[in-house]
Short mmCIF file of C-alpha atoms and ligand atoms in Angstrom, two decimals:
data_model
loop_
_atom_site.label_atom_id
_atom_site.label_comp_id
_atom_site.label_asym_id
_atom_site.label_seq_id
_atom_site.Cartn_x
_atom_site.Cartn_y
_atom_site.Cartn_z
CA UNK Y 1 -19.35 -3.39 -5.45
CA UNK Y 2 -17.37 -0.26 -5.35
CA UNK Y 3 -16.75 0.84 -1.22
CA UNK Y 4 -14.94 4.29 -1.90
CA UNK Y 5 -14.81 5.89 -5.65
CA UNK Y 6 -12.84 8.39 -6.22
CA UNK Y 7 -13.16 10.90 -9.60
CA UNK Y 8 -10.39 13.61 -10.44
CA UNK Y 9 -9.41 14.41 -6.54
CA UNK Y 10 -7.27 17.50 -6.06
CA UNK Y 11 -5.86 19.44 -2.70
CA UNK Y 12 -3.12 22.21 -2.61
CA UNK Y 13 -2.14 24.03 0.25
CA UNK Y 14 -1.16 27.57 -0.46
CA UNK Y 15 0.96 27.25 -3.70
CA UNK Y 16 1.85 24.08 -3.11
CA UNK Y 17 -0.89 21.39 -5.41
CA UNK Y 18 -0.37 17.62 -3.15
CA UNK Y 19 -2.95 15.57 -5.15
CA UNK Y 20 -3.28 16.63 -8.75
CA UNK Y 21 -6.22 14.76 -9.83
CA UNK Y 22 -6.48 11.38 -8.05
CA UNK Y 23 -8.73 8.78 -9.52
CA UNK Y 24 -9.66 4.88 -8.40
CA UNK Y 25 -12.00 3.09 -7.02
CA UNK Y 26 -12.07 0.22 -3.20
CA UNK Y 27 -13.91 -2.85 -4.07
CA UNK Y 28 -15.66 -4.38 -1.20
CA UNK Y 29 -13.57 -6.66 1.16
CA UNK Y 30 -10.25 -5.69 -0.10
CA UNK Y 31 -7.05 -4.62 0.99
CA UNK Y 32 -6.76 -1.42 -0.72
CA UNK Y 33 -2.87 -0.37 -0.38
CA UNK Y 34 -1.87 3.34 -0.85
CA UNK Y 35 2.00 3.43 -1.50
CA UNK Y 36 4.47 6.40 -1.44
CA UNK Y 37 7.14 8.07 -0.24
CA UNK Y 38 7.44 10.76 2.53
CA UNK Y 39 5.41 13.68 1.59
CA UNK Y 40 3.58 11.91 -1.44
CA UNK Y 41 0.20 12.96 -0.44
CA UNK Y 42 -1.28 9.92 1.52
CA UNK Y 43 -2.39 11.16 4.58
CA UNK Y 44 -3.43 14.24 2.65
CA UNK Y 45 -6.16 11.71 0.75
CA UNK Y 46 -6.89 9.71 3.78
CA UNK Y 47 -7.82 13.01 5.18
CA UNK Y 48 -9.77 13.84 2.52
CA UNK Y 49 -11.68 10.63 2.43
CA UNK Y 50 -12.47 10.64 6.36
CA UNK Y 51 -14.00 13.94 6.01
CA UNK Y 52 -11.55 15.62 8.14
CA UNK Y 53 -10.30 17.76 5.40
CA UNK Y 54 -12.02 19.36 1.93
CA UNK Y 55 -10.64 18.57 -1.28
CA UNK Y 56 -10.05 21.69 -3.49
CA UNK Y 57 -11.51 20.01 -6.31
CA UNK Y 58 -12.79 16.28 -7.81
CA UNK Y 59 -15.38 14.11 -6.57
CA UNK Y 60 -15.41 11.22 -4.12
CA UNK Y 61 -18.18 8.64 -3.10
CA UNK Y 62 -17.55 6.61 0.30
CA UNK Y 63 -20.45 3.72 0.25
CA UNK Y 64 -22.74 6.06 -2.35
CA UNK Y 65 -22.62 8.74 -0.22
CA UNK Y 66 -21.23 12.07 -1.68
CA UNK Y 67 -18.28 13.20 0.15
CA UNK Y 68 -19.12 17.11 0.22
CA UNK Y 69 -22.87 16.44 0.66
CA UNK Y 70 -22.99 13.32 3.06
CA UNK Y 71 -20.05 14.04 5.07
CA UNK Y 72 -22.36 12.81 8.66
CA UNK Y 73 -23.42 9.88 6.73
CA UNK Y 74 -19.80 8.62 6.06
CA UNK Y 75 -18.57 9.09 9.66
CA UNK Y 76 -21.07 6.72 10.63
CA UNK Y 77 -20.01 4.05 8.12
CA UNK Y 78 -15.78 4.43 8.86
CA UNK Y 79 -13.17 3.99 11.09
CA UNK Y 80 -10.15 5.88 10.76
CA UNK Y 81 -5.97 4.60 12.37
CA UNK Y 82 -4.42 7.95 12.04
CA UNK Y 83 -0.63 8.08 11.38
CA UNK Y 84 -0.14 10.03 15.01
CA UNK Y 85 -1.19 8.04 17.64
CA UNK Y 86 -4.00 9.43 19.63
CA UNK Y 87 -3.81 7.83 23.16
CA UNK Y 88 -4.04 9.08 27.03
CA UNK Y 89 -0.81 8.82 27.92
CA UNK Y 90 -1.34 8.80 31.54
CA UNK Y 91 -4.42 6.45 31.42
CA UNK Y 92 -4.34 2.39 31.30
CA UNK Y 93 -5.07 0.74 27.55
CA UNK Y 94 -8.55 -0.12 29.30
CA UNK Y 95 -9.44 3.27 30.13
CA UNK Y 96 -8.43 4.92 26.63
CA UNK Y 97 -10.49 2.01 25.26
CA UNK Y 98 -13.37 2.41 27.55
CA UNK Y 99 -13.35 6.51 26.82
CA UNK Y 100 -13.44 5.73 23.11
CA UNK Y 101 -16.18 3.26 23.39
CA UNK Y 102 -18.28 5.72 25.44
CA UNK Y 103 -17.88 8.58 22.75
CA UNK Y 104 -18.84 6.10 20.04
CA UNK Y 105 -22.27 5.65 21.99
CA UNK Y 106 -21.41 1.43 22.14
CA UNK Y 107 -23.65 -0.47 24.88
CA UNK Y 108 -21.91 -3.84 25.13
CA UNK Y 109 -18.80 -1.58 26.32
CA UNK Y 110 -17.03 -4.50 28.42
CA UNK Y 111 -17.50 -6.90 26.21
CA UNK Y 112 -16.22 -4.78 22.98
CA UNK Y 113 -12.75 -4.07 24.82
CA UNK Y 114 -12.63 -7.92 25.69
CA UNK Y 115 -12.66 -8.56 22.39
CA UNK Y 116 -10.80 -5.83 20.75
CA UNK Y 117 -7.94 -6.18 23.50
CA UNK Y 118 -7.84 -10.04 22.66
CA UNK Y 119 -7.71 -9.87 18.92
CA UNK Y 120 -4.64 -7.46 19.30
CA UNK Y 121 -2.91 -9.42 22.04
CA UNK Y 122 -3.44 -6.04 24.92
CA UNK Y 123 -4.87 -8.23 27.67
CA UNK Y 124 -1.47 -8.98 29.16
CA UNK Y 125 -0.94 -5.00 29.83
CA UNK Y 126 -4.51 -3.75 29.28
CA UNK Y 127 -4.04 -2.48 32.83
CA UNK Y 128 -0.84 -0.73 33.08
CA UNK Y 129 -0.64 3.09 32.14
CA UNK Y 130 0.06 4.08 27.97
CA UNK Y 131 2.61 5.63 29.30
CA UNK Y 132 4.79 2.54 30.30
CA UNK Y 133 4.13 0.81 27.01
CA UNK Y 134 6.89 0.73 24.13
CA UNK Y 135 5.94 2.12 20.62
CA UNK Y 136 4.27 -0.92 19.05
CA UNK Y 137 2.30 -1.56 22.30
CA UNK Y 138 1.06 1.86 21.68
CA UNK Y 139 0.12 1.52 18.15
CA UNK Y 140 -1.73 -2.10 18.49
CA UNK Y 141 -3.53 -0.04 21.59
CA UNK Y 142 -4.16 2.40 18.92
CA UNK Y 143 -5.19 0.11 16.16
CA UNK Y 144 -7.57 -1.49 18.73
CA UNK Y 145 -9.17 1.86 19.59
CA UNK Y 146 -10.19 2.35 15.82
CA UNK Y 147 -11.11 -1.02 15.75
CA UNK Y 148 -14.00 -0.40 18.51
CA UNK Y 149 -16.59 0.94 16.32
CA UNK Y 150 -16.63 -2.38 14.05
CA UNK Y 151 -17.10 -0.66 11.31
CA UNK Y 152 -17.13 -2.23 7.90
CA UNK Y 153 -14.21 0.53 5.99
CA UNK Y 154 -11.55 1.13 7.64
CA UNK Y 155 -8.45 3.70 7.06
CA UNK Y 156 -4.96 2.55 8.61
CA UNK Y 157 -2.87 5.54 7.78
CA UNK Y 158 0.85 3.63 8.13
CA UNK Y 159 -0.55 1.23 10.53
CA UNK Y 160 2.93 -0.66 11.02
CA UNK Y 161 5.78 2.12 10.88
CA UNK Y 162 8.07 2.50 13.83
CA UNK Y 163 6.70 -1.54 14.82
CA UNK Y 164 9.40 -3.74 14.97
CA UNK Y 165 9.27 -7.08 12.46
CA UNK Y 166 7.83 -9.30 15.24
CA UNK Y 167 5.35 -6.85 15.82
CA UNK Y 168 4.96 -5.80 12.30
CA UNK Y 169 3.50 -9.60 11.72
CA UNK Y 170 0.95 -9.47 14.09
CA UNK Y 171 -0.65 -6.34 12.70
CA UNK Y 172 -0.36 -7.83 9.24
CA UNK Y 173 -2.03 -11.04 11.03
CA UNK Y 174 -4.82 -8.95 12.42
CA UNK Y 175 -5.44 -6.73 9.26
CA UNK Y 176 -5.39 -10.27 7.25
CA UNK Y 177 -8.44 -11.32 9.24
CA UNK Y 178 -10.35 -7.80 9.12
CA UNK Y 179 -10.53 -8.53 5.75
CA UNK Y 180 -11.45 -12.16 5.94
CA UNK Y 181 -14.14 -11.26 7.77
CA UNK Y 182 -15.57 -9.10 4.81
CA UNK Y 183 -14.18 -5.65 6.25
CA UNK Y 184 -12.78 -3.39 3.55
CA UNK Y 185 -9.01 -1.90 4.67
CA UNK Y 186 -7.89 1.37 2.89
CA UNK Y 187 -4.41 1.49 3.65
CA UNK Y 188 -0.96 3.54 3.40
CA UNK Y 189 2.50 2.36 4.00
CA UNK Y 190 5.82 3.27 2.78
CA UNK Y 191 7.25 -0.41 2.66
CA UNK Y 192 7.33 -2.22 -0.42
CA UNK Y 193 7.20 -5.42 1.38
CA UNK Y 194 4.08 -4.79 3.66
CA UNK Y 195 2.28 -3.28 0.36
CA UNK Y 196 3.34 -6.46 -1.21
CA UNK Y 197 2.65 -9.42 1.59
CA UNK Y 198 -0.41 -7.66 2.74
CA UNK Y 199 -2.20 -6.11 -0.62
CA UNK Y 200 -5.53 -7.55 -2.94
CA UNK Y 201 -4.32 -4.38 -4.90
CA UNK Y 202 -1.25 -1.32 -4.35
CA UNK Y 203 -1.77 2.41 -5.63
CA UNK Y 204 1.37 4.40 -6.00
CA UNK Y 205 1.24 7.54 -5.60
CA UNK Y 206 3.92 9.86 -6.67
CA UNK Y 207 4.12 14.03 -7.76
CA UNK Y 208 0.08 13.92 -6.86
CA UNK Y 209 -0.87 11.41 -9.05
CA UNK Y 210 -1.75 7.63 -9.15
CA UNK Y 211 1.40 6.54 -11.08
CA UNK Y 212 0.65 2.89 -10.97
CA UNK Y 213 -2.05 0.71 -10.03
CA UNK Y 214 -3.20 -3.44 -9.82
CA UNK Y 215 -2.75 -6.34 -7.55
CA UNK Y 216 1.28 -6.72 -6.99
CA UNK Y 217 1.30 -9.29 -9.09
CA UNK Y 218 -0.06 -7.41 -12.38
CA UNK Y 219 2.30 -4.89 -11.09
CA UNK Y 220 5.86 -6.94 -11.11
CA UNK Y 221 4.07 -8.39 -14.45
CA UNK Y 222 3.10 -5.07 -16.05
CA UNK Y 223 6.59 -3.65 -15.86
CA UNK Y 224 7.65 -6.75 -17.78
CA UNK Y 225 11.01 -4.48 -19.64
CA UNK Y 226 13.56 -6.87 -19.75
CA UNK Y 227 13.80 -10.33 -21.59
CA UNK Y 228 16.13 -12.65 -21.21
CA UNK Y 229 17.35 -15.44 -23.81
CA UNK Y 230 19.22 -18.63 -22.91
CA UNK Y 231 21.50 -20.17 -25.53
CA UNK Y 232 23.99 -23.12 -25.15
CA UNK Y 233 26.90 -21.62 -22.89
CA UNK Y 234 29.27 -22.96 -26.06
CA UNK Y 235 27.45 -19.96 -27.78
CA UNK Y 236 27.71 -17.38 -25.78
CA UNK Y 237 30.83 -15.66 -27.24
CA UNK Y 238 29.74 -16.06 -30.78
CA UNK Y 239 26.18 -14.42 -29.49
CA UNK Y 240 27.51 -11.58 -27.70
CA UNK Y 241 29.58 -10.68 -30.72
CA UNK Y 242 26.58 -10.99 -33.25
CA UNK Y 243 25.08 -8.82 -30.65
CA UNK Y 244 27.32 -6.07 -30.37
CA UNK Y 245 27.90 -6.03 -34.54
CA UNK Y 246 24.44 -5.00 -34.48
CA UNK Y 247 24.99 -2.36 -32.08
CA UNK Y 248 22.34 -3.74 -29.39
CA UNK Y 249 22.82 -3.07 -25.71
CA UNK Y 250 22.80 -6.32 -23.69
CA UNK Y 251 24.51 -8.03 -20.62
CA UNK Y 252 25.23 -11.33 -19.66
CA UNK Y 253 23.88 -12.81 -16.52
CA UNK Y 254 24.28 -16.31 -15.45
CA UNK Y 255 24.85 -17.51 -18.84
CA UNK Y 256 21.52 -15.33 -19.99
CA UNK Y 257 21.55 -12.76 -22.36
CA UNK Y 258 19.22 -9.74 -20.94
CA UNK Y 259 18.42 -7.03 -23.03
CA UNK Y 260 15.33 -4.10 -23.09
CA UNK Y 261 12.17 -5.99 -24.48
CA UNK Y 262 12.17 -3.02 -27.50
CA UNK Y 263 15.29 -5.38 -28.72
CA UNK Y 264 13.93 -8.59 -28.56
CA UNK Y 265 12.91 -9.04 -31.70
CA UNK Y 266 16.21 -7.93 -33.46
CA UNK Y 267 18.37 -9.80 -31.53
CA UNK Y 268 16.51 -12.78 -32.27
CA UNK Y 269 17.01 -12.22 -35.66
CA UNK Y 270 20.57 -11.81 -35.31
CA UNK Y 271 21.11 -14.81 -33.39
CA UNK Y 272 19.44 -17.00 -35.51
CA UNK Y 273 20.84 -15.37 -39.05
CA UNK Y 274 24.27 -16.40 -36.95
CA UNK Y 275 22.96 -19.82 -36.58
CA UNK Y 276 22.64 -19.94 -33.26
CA UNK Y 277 20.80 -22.30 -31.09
CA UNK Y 278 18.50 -20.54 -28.90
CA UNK Y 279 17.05 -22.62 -25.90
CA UNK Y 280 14.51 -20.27 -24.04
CA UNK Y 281 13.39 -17.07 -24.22
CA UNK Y 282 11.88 -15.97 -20.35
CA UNK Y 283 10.27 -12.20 -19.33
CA UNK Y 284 12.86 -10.91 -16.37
CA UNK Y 285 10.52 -10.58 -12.83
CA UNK Y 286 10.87 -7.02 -11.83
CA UNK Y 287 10.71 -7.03 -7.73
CA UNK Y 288 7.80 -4.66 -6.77
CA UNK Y 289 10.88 -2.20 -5.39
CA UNK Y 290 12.04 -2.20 -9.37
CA UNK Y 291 8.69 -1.34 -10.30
CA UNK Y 292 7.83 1.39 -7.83
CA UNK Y 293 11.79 3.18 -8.58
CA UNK Y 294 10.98 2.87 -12.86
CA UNK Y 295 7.53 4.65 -11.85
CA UNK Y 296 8.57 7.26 -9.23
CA UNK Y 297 12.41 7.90 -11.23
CA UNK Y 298 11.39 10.92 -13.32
CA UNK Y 299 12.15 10.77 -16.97
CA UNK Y 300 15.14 12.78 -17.99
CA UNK Y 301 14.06 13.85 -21.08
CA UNK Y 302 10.40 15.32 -19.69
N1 ATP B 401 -2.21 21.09 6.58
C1 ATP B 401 -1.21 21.27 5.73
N2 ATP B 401 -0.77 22.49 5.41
C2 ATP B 401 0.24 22.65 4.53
N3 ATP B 401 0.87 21.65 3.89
C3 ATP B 401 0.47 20.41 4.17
C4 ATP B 401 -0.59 20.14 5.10
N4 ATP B 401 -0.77 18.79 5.16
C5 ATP B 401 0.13 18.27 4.32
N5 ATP B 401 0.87 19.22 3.72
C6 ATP B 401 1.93 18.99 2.72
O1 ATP B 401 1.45 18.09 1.75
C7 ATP B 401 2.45 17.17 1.35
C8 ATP B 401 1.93 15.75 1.54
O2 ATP B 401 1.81 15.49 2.92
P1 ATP B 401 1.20 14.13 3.46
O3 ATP B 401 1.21 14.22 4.94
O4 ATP B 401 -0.10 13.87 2.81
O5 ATP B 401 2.27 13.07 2.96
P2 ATP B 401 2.37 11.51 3.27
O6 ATP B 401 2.40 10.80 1.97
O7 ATP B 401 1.33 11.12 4.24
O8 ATP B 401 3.82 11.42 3.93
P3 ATP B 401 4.36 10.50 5.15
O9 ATP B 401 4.75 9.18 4.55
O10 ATP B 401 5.56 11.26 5.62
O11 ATP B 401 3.29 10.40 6.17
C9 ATP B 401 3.69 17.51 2.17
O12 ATP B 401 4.52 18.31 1.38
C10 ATP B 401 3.13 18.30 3.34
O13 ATP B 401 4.08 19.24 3.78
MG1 MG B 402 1.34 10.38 6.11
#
């Protein structure tokens, strides 16, 4: 079951077009991972998909209901972490979480802070002012305070930037067991390791449009360019040169020949028309930070 479908979503600001025709869908209970770089449009869509801002053209559907028509209906069904923290500075984490509870009409209100507070490790400080707590205090605060409406979507909009790494881990601890508890997590980040460690499946986004998309591991797999061939290190002379006579780019690595997949073919041809042995022929693993740079590196010759 689709949570959020999206269908040809565009925004621009003045002159300026930000989305250019976003399409994808949020299966139920997944980590849904938005990645991109500064400016690439993701709190734009995060916007856009909370309601809080129109989309200039496209359709979306948040739990079946239209996003233009039902707009009341989805604020009902979502939570949203926005990327600027929206605390009481000069009130405790208790009473920020108590004045959130009361606007979301919650009865239990005690009893939802006890257990919001606890699943983000707040109880220690849940008394002192936001004001004396350090920047990922503040943003597990915050995280808690979306977290009060239990809702079962929710939008983290760079849930773990400016957190240091120890920190870092506990939100990707808590997020981890949202979803394991059948919440759906619609998420943006700009780190290639949290979209990877923390992702069912990664969007890019880059120049308005969804470049890339899959779990990371179709990603690193899709982007499968490079081959590498292993032949007996005694032939590795006689292989370059057989190589190089046929005028195909290569380089040697570890005793590995690796060359663009497009030359695969020929250069197994060569090497065995040169009689040589040929061991193992392996696809190269592109990282996921290979894979996003080859899809947000423009192409020269566009
Ligand atoms: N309300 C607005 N008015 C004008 N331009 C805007 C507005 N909101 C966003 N933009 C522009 O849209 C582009 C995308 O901004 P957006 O905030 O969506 O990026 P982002 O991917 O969330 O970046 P970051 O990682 O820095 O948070 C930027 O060029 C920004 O200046
Ligand atoms: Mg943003």
């Amino acid at each position: 079951m689709n949570v959020i479908e999206t269908n040809g979503i565009t925004k621009s600001f003045g002159k300026q077009q930000v989305l250019k025709g976003i399409s994808f869908s949020v299966k139920k209970g997944e980590i849904f991972t938005l990645l991109g770089e500064n400016g690439a449009g993701k709190s734009t869509l995060i916007n856009i998909l909370t309601t809080l801002s129109k989309p200039s053209g496209g359709f979306a559907k948040v739990f079946d209901h239209d996003l233009q028509q039902d707009p009341d209906q989805i604020r009902h069904l979502i939570s949203l972490n926005s990327q600027s923290i929206t605390l009481d500075d000069e009130f405790t984490g208790y009473q920020n979480l108590r004045l959130i509870a009361k606007l979301l009409g919650i009865t239990n209100i005690k009893g939802r802070i006890d257990s919001v507070s606890t699943s983000l490790n707040l109880t220690e400080f849940i008394n002192n002012k936001v004001s004396t707590y350090s920047g990922g205090m503040k943003r597990r605060l915050d995280i808690a305070a979306s977290l009060s409406a239990d809702t079962d979507l929710l939008f983290l909009d760079e849930p773990s930037t400016g957190v240091d790494p120890k920190n870092r881990l506990e939100i990707w601890k808590i997020i981890k067991e949202l979803r394991d508890q059948g919440k759906t997590i619609f998420l943006t980040t700009q780190y290639l390791d949290e979209a990877d460690r923390l992702s069912d499946r990664i969007a890019f986004i880059h120049d308005g449009k969804i470049s890339l998309i899959g779990t990371p591991q179709q990603l690193k797999q899709q982007a499968h360019h490079r081959q590498q061939i292993m032949v007996p290190q005694a032939s590795i002379k006689l292989a370059s040169q057989a190589l190089a006579a046929k005028g195909i780019n290569f380089n040697i690595h570890e005793q590995a020949i690796e060359l663009d997949e497009a030359n695969l073919q020929l250069a197994l041809k060569t090497l065995l028309t040169a009689d040589i042995m040929i061991n193992e022929t392996t696809p190269i693993d592109l990282t996921l930070e290979e894979v996003f740079l080859n899809a947000t590196t423009e192409d020269p010759e566009e």
